[in-house]
XYZ file of C-alpha atoms in Angstrom:
547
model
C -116.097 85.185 -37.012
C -116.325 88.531 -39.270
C -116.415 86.468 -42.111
C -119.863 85.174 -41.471
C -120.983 88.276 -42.859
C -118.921 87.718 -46.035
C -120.825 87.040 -49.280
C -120.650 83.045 -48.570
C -123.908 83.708 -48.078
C -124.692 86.475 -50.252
C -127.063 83.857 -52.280
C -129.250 82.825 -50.060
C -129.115 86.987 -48.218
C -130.780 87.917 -51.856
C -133.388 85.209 -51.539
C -134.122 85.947 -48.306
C -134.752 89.793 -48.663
C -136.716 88.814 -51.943
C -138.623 86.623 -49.462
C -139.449 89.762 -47.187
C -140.553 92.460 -50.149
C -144.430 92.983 -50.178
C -146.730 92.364 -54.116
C -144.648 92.549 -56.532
C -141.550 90.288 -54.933
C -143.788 87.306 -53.383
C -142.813 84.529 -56.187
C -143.745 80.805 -56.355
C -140.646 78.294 -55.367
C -139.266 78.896 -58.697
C -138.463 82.742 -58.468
C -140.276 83.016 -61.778
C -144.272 83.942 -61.421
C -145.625 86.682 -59.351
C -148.707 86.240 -57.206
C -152.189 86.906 -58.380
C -151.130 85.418 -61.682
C -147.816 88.224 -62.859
C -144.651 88.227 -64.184
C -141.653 90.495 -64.235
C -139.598 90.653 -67.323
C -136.189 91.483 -66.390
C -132.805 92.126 -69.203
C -129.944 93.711 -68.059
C -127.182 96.488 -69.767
C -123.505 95.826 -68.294
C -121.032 98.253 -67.844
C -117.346 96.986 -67.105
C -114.524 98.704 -67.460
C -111.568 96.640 -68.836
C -108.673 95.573 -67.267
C -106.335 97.887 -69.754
C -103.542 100.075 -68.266
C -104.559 102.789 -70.809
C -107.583 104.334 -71.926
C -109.416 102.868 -75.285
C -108.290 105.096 -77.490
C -105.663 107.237 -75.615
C -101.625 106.104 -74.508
C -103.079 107.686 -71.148
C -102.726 105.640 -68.095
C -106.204 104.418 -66.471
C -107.016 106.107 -63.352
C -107.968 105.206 -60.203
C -108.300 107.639 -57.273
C -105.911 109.552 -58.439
C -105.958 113.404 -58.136
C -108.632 114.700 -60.356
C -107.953 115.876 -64.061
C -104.675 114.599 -63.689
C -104.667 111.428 -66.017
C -106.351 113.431 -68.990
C -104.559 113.756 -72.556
C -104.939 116.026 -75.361
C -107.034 113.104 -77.540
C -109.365 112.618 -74.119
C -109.542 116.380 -73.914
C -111.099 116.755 -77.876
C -108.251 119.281 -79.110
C -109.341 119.807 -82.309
C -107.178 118.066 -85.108
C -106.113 115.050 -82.690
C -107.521 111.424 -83.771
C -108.274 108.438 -81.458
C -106.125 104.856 -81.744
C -108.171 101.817 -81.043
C -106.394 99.930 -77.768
C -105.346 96.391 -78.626
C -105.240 95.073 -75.496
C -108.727 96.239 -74.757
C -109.757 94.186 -78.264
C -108.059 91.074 -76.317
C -109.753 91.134 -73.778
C -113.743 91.829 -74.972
C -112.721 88.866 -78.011
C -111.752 86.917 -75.112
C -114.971 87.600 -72.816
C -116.809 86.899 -75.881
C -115.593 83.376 -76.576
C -116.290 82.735 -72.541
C -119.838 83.913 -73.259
C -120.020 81.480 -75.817
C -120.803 84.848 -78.317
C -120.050 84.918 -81.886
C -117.094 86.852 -82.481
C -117.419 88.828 -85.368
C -114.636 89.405 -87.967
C -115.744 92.723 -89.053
C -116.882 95.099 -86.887
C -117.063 99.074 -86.765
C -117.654 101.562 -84.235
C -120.212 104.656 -83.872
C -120.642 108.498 -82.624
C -123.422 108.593 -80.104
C -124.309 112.151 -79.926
C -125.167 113.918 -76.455
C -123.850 117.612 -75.046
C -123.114 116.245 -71.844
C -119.809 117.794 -70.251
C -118.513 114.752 -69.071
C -117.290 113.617 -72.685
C -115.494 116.816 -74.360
C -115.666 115.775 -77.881
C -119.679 115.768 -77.438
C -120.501 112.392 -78.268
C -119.264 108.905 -77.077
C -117.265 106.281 -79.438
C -119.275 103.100 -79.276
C -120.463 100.029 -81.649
C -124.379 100.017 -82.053
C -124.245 99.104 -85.420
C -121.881 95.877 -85.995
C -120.797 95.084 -82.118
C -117.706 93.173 -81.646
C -120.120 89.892 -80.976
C -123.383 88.700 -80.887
C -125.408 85.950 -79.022
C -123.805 83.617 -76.431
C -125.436 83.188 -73.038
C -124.743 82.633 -69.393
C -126.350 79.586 -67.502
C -127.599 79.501 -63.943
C -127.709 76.266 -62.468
C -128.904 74.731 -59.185
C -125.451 75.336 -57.834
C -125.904 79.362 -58.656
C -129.176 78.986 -56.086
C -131.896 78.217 -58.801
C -134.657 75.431 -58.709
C -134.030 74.436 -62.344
C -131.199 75.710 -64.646
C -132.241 79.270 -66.575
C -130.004 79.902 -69.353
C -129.794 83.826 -70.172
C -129.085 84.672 -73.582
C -126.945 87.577 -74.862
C -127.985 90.105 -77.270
C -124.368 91.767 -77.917
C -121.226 92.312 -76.758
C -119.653 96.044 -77.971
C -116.456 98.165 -77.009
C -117.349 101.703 -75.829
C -115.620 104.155 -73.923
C -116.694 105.353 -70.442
C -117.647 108.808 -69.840
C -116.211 111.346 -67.129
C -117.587 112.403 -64.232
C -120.016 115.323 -62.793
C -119.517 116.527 -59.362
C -122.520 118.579 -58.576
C -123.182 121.334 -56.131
C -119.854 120.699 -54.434
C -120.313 124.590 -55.160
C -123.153 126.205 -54.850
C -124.396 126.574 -58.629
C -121.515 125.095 -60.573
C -120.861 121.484 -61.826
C -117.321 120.410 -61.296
C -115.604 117.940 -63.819
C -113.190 114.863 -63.434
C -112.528 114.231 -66.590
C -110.250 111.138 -65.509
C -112.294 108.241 -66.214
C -113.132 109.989 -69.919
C -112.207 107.723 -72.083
C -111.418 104.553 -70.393
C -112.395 101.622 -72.527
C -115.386 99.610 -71.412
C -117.326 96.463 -72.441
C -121.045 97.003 -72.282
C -122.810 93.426 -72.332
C -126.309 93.288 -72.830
C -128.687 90.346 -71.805
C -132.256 88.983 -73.415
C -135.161 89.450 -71.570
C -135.156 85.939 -70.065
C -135.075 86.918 -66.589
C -138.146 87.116 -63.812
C -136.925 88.399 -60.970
C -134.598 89.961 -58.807
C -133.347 86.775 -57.479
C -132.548 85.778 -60.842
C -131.048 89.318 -61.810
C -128.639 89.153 -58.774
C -127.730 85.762 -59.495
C -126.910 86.313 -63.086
C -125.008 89.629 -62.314
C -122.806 87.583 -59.595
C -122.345 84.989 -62.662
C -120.724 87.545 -64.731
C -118.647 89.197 -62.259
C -117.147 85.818 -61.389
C -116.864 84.929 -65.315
C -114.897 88.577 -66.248
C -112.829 88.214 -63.249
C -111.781 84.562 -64.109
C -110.946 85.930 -67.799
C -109.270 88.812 -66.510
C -110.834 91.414 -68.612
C -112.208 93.145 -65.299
C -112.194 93.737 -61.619
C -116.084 93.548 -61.989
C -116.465 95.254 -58.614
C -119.095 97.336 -57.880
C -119.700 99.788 -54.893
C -119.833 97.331 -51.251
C -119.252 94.000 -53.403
C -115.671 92.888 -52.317
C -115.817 90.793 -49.298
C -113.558 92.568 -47.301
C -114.688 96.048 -47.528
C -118.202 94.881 -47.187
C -117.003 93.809 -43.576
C -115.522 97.308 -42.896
C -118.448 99.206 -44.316
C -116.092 100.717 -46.673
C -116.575 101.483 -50.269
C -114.431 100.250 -53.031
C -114.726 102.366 -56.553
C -116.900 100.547 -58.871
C -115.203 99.204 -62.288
C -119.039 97.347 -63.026
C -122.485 98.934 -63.257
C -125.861 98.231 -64.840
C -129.029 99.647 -66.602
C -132.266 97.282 -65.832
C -135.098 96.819 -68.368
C -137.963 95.823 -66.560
C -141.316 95.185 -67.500
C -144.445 93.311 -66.137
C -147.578 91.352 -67.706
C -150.182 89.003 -66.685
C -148.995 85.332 -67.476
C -149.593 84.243 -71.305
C -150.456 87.903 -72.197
C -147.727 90.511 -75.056
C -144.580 92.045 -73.087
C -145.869 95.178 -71.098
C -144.058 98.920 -71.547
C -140.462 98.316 -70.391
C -139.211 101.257 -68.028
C -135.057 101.393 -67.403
C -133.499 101.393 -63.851
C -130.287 103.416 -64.619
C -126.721 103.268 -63.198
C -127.504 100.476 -59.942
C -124.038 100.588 -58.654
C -124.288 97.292 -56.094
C -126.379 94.279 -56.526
C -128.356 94.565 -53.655
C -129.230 98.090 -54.702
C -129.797 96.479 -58.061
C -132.123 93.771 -56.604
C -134.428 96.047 -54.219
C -134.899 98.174 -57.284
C -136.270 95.699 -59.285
C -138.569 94.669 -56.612
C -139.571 98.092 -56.244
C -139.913 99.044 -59.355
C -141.870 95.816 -60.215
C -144.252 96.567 -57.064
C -144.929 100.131 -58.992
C -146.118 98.923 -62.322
C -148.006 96.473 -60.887
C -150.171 99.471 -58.799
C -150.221 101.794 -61.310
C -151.665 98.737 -63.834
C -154.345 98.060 -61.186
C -155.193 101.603 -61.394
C -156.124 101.479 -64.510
C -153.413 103.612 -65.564
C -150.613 102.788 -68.518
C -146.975 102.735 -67.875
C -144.990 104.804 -69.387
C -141.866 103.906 -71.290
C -139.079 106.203 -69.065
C -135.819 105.818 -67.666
C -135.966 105.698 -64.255
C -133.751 106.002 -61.150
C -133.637 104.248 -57.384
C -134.178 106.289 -54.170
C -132.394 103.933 -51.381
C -133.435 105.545 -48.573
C -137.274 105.510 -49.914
C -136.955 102.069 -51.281
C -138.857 103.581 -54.607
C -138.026 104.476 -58.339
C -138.319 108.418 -59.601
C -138.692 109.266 -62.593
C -135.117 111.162 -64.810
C -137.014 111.547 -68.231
C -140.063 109.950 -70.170
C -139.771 109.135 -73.709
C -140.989 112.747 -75.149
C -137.708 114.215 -73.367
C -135.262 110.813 -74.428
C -132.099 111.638 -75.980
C -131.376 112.020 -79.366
C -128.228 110.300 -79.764
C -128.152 110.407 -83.641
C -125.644 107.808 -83.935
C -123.816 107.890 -87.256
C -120.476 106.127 -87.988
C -117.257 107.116 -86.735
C -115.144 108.933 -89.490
C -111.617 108.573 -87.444
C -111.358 105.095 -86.516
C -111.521 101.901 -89.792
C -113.725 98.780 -89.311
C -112.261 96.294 -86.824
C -110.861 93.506 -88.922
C -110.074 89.971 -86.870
C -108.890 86.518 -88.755
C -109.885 83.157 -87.628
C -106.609 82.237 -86.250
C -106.402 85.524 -83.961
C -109.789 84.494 -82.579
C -108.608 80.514 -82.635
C -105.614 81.927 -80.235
C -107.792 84.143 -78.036
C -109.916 81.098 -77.466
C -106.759 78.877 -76.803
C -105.666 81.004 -74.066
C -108.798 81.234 -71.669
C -108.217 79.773 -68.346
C -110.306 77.354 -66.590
C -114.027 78.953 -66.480
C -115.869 79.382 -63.298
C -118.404 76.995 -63.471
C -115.756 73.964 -64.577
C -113.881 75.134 -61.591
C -116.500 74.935 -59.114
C -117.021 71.884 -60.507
C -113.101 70.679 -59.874
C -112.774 71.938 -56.569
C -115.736 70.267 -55.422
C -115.045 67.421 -56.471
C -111.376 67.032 -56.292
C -111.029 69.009 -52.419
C -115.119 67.916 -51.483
C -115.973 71.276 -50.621
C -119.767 72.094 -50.171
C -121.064 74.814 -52.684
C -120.904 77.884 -50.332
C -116.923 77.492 -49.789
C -116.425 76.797 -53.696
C -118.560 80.184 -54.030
C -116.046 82.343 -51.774
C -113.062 80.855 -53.230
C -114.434 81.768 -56.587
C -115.437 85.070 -55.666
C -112.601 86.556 -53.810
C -109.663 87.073 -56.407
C -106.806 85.184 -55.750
C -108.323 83.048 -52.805
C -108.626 79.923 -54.947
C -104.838 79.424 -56.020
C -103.734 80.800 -52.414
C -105.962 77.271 -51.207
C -104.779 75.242 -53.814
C -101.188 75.470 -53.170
C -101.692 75.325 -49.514
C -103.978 71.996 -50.034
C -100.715 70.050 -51.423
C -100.198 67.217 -49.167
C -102.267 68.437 -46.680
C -106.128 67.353 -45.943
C -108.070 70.454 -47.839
C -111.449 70.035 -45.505
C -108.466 71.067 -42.546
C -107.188 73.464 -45.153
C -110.601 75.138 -46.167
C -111.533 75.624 -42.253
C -107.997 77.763 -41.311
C -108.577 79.731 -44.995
C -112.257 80.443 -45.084
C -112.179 80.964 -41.230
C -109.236 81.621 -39.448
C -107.287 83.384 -42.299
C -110.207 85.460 -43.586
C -111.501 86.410 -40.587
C -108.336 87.683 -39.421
C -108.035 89.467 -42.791
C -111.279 91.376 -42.393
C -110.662 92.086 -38.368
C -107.757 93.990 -39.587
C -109.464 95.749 -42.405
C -107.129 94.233 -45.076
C -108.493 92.903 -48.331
C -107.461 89.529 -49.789
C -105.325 90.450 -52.470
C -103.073 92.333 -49.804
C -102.859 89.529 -47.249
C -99.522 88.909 -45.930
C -99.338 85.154 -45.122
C -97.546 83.238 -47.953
C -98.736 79.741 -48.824
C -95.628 78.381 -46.918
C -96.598 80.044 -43.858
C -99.708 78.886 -43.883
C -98.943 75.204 -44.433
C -96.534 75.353 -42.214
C -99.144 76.888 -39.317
C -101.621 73.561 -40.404
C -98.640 71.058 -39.723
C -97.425 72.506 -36.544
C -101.397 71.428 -35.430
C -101.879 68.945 -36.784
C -98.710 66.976 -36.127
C -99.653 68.266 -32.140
C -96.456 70.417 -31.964
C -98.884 73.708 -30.564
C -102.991 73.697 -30.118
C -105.429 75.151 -32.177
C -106.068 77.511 -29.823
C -102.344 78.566 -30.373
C -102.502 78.350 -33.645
C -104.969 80.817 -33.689
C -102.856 83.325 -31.998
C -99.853 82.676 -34.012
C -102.027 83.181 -36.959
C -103.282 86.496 -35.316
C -99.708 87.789 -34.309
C -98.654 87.061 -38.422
C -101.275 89.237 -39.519
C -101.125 92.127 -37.028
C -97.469 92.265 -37.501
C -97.499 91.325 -41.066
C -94.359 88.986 -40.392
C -92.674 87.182 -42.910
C -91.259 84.700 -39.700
C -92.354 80.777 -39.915
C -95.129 80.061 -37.216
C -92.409 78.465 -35.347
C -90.319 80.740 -34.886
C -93.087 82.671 -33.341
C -93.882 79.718 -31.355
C -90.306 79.121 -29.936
C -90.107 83.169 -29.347
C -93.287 83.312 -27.690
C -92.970 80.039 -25.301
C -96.362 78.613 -27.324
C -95.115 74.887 -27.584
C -97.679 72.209 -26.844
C -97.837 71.252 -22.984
C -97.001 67.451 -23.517
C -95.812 66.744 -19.344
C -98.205 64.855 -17.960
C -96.624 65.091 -14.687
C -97.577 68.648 -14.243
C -101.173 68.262 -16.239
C -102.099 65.355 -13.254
C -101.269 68.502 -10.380
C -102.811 70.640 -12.290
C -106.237 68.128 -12.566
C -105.830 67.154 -9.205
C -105.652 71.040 -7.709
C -108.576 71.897 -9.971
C -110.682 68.823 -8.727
C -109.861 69.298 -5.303
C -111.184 72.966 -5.371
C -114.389 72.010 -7.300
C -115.462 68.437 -5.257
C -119.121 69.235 -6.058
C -118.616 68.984 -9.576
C -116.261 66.415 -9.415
C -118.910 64.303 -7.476
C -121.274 64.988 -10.149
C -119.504 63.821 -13.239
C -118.761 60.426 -10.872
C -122.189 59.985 -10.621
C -122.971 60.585 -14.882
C -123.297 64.333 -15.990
C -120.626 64.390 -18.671
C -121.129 68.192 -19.000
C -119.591 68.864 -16.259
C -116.134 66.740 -17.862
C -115.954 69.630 -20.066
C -115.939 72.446 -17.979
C -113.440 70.457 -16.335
C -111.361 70.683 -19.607
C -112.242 74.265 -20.226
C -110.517 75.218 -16.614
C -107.539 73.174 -17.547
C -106.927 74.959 -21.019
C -107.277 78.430 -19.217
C -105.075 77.363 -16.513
C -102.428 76.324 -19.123
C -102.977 79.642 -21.380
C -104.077 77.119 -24.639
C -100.974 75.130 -24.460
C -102.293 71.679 -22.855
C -102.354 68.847 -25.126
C -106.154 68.274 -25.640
C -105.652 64.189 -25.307
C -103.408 63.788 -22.636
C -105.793 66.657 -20.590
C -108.455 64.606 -20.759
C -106.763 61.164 -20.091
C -105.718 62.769 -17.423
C -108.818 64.268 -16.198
C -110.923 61.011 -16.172
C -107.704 59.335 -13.915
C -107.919 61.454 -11.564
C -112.002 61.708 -11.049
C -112.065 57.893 -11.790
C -114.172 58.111 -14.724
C -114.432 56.059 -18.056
C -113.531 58.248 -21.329
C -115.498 56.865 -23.461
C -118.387 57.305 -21.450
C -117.614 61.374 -20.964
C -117.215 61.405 -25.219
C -115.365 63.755 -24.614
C -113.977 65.030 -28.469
C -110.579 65.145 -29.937
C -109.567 68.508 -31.418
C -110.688 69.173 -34.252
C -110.650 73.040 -36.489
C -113.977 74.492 -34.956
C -116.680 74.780 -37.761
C -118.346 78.045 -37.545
C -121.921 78.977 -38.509
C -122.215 81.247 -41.066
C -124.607 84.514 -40.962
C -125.697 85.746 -43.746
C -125.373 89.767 -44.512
């Protein structure tokens, strides 16, 4: 199936490429030490843009893909004289992140100009909170059930508004730099972790965490480049709404933090993950030298599976942050941050826990279903009544991989809950096969048909083959040309039985009922059923490849 390369696996992909890296990535059984006696120290900066239908502080619509320059108002634009307006909704949603952090929201916050002559932000400088963030503290827990040995919990330094920059196009002519000044603007949450992480495992894990946590909250898509599920399958990108800046430092166990060096602007989290391992494998070499590392922001060649240096800390910007004249201190009261908290759905980690528990499903499932937006309630309401370990086999397998065969992400599938149900009754109250089912399944997607499965069935002439009449000629003829065979299952090689049955399903196009074709079968070579075990139908279980 294509979803075996989904990220069901994705935790145990990360641990295995962490597995194959050389120095600096061969770690005891806890992820956390480094041979010959190291240790990485890992914090990350998050970048997620908010799920706000206009800009932070701009009435302009949010952009995505859409023709360049064209979503761009006089406030994003700097005309002089114009002032920005702070975006409510975009205050919802960080308080509410926040609180599912476990951060202290605080009452009184302000924001701050952070100077820099880039292009990409007309007005010269970007509105942020460095000063008095929106919260403080909180952390995010990774458990056993994330992938971990023993539970790591991650603390949060702060949690501030900012908006997002536009963006450079360069050399798409010779000597110029182009400008889409789209994205300027749109309001982001930067979240930015403690230093309590020691490797890339860990970092991947944690980043997966969050993603899950802002998606559940709703404050963010979280998706960055090759993450979805679907378009990983397709090898297509999706435009990223999440991004991060690394920290990453190294020192010899029981010794001072080393000189931290930043990994800017990882846009996947396997990019993020092989450059932490490769940057890790650099300070370690250069410290061996003899040599001192140098505090520097750094970048990630892919294709050479190294950092590069962008600037040391003689050439860092000068941001000269001072406070923002146009916009008052954010005010909150206890009761808006009482209602904020009242209104969070069901976190990810409880829910894992619930489904579980309530539909026994093993951790990888619970992980996909948690991952893939709107997955989870699709299953649930399909699950009523019905057996959900049937359920989770013809979702996770049959549904998705038909999805991703057709190149169509989950939140634009076009079976209904009803559909679906109904496709799981018609097997397993033995009106069609699975094998059928399958195909009806198929035919729904690639037509995108709002029919019932059976009305495709009756249209298509797909009913279960129930006449045993006709199966005994049919056993009969196929015994009759095979007598070898036959003559070796009466004398004990059950393997044989089944290529038997495999014949008889051809012959019948799917549509023989899998019990009466092997009654049947063992009548007419003479043989005990029992002893050929032959087994009932069942949903095929899959194995699952990794990425």
């Amino acid at each position: 199936m294509l979803l075996s390369r989904s990220s069901l696996h994705f935790y145990k992909s990360i641990h295995r490429s962490h597995s194959r890296a050389t120095i600096s990535t061969e770690v005891t059984k806890s992820h956390r030490l480094i041979k010959d006696n190291w240790e990485a120290v890992i914090g990350i900066e998050v970048h997620a843009q908010i799920n706000s239908t206009t800009k932070l502080f701009s009435d302009t619509l949010t952009s995505f893909n859409d023709p360049v320059n064209t979503r761009v108002s006089i406030v994003d634009a700097a005309f002089p004289g114009v002032q920005p307006t702070l975006n409510s909704r975009c205050v919802d949603l960080a308080v509410k992140t926040a609180l599912a952090l476990e951060s202290k929201v605080q009452l009184y916050s302000t924001f701050d100009r952070k100077h820099y002559f880039y292009p990409d932000l007309p007005q010269g400088y970007q509105i942020t909170q460095k000063r008095e963030p929106i919260a403080l503290g909180g952390h995010i827990c990774l458990t056993e059930l994330d992938g971990l040995d023993e539970p790591l919990s991650v603390g949060i330094e702060q949690l501030q508004l900012e908006q997002d920059t536009g963006k450079s196009m360069h050399d798409m002519q010779p000597g110029y730099t182009l400008l889409d000044l789209n994205r300027a603007g749109t309001g982001l949450m930067e979240i930015v972790t403690k230093p309590d992480m020691r490797s890339s495992f860990e970092a991947g894990l944690l980043v997966k965490k969050l993603q899950a946590l802002l998606r559940c909250v709703g404050s963010s898509n979280a998706n960055m480049e090759q993450v979805s599920i679907f378009f990983l399958l397709i090898n297509n990108k999706e435009k990223g709404s999440m991004r991060c800046d690394v920290n990453v430092s190294v020192r010899r166990i029981g010794e001072p933090f080393g000189t931290r060096c930043e990994l800017k602007n990882l846009n996947s989290v396997r990019f993020l993950s092989m450059a932490i391992d490769a940057e890790i494998k650099r300070q370690i070499s250069v410290i061996n030298q003899g040599l001192a590392i140098e505090s520097e922001t750094r970048g990630y060649d892919v294709a050479a599976n190294k950092t590069f240096k962008l600037r040391g800390k003689e050439s860092a910007l000068d941001y000269r942050f001072m406070p923002e004249p146009d916009l008052p201190s954010l005010r909150l009261s206890t009761e808006y941050v009482h209602r904020m908290a009242s209104s969070l759905p069901e976190l990810p980690d409880q829910c894992r826990q619930r489904i579980m528990k309530q539909y026994q499903l093993s951790v990888a499932d619970a992980h996909v279903l948690l991952n893939e937006v709107g997955s989870l309630p699709f299953y649930e309401k399909v699950c009523i009544d019905r057996n959900p370990r049937i359920v989770v086999n013809w979702v996770l397998h049959e549904l998705f991989g038909q999805l991703a065969s057709h190149h169509i992400p989950f939140h634009e599938n076009p079976i209904s809950e009803q559909q679906m149900g109904s496709l799981i009754d018609l097997v397993q109250n033995e009106v069609i096969t699975g094998p059928t089912g399958k195909k009806v399944l198929k035919s729904l997607v690639e037509e995108r048909s709002v029919e019932m499965p059976l009305v495709v069935v009756e249209k298509k002439g797909w009913m279960r083959m129930g006449d045993s009449e006709a199966l005994k000629v049919l056993c009969e003829t196929l015994v009759k040309k095979n007598e070898a065979k036959a003559n070796a299952i009466r004398k004990g090689d059950p393997k044989l039985f089944h290529w038997f049955v495999g014949q008889g399903m051809r012959e019948t196009k799917g549509l023989a009922d899998p019990k009466l074709l092997h009654k049947t079968l063992c009548d007419v070579l003479g043989c005990d059923l029992d002893q050929m075990r032959a087994p009932v139908e069942s949903p095929k279980k899959h194995k699952n490849k990794s990425l």
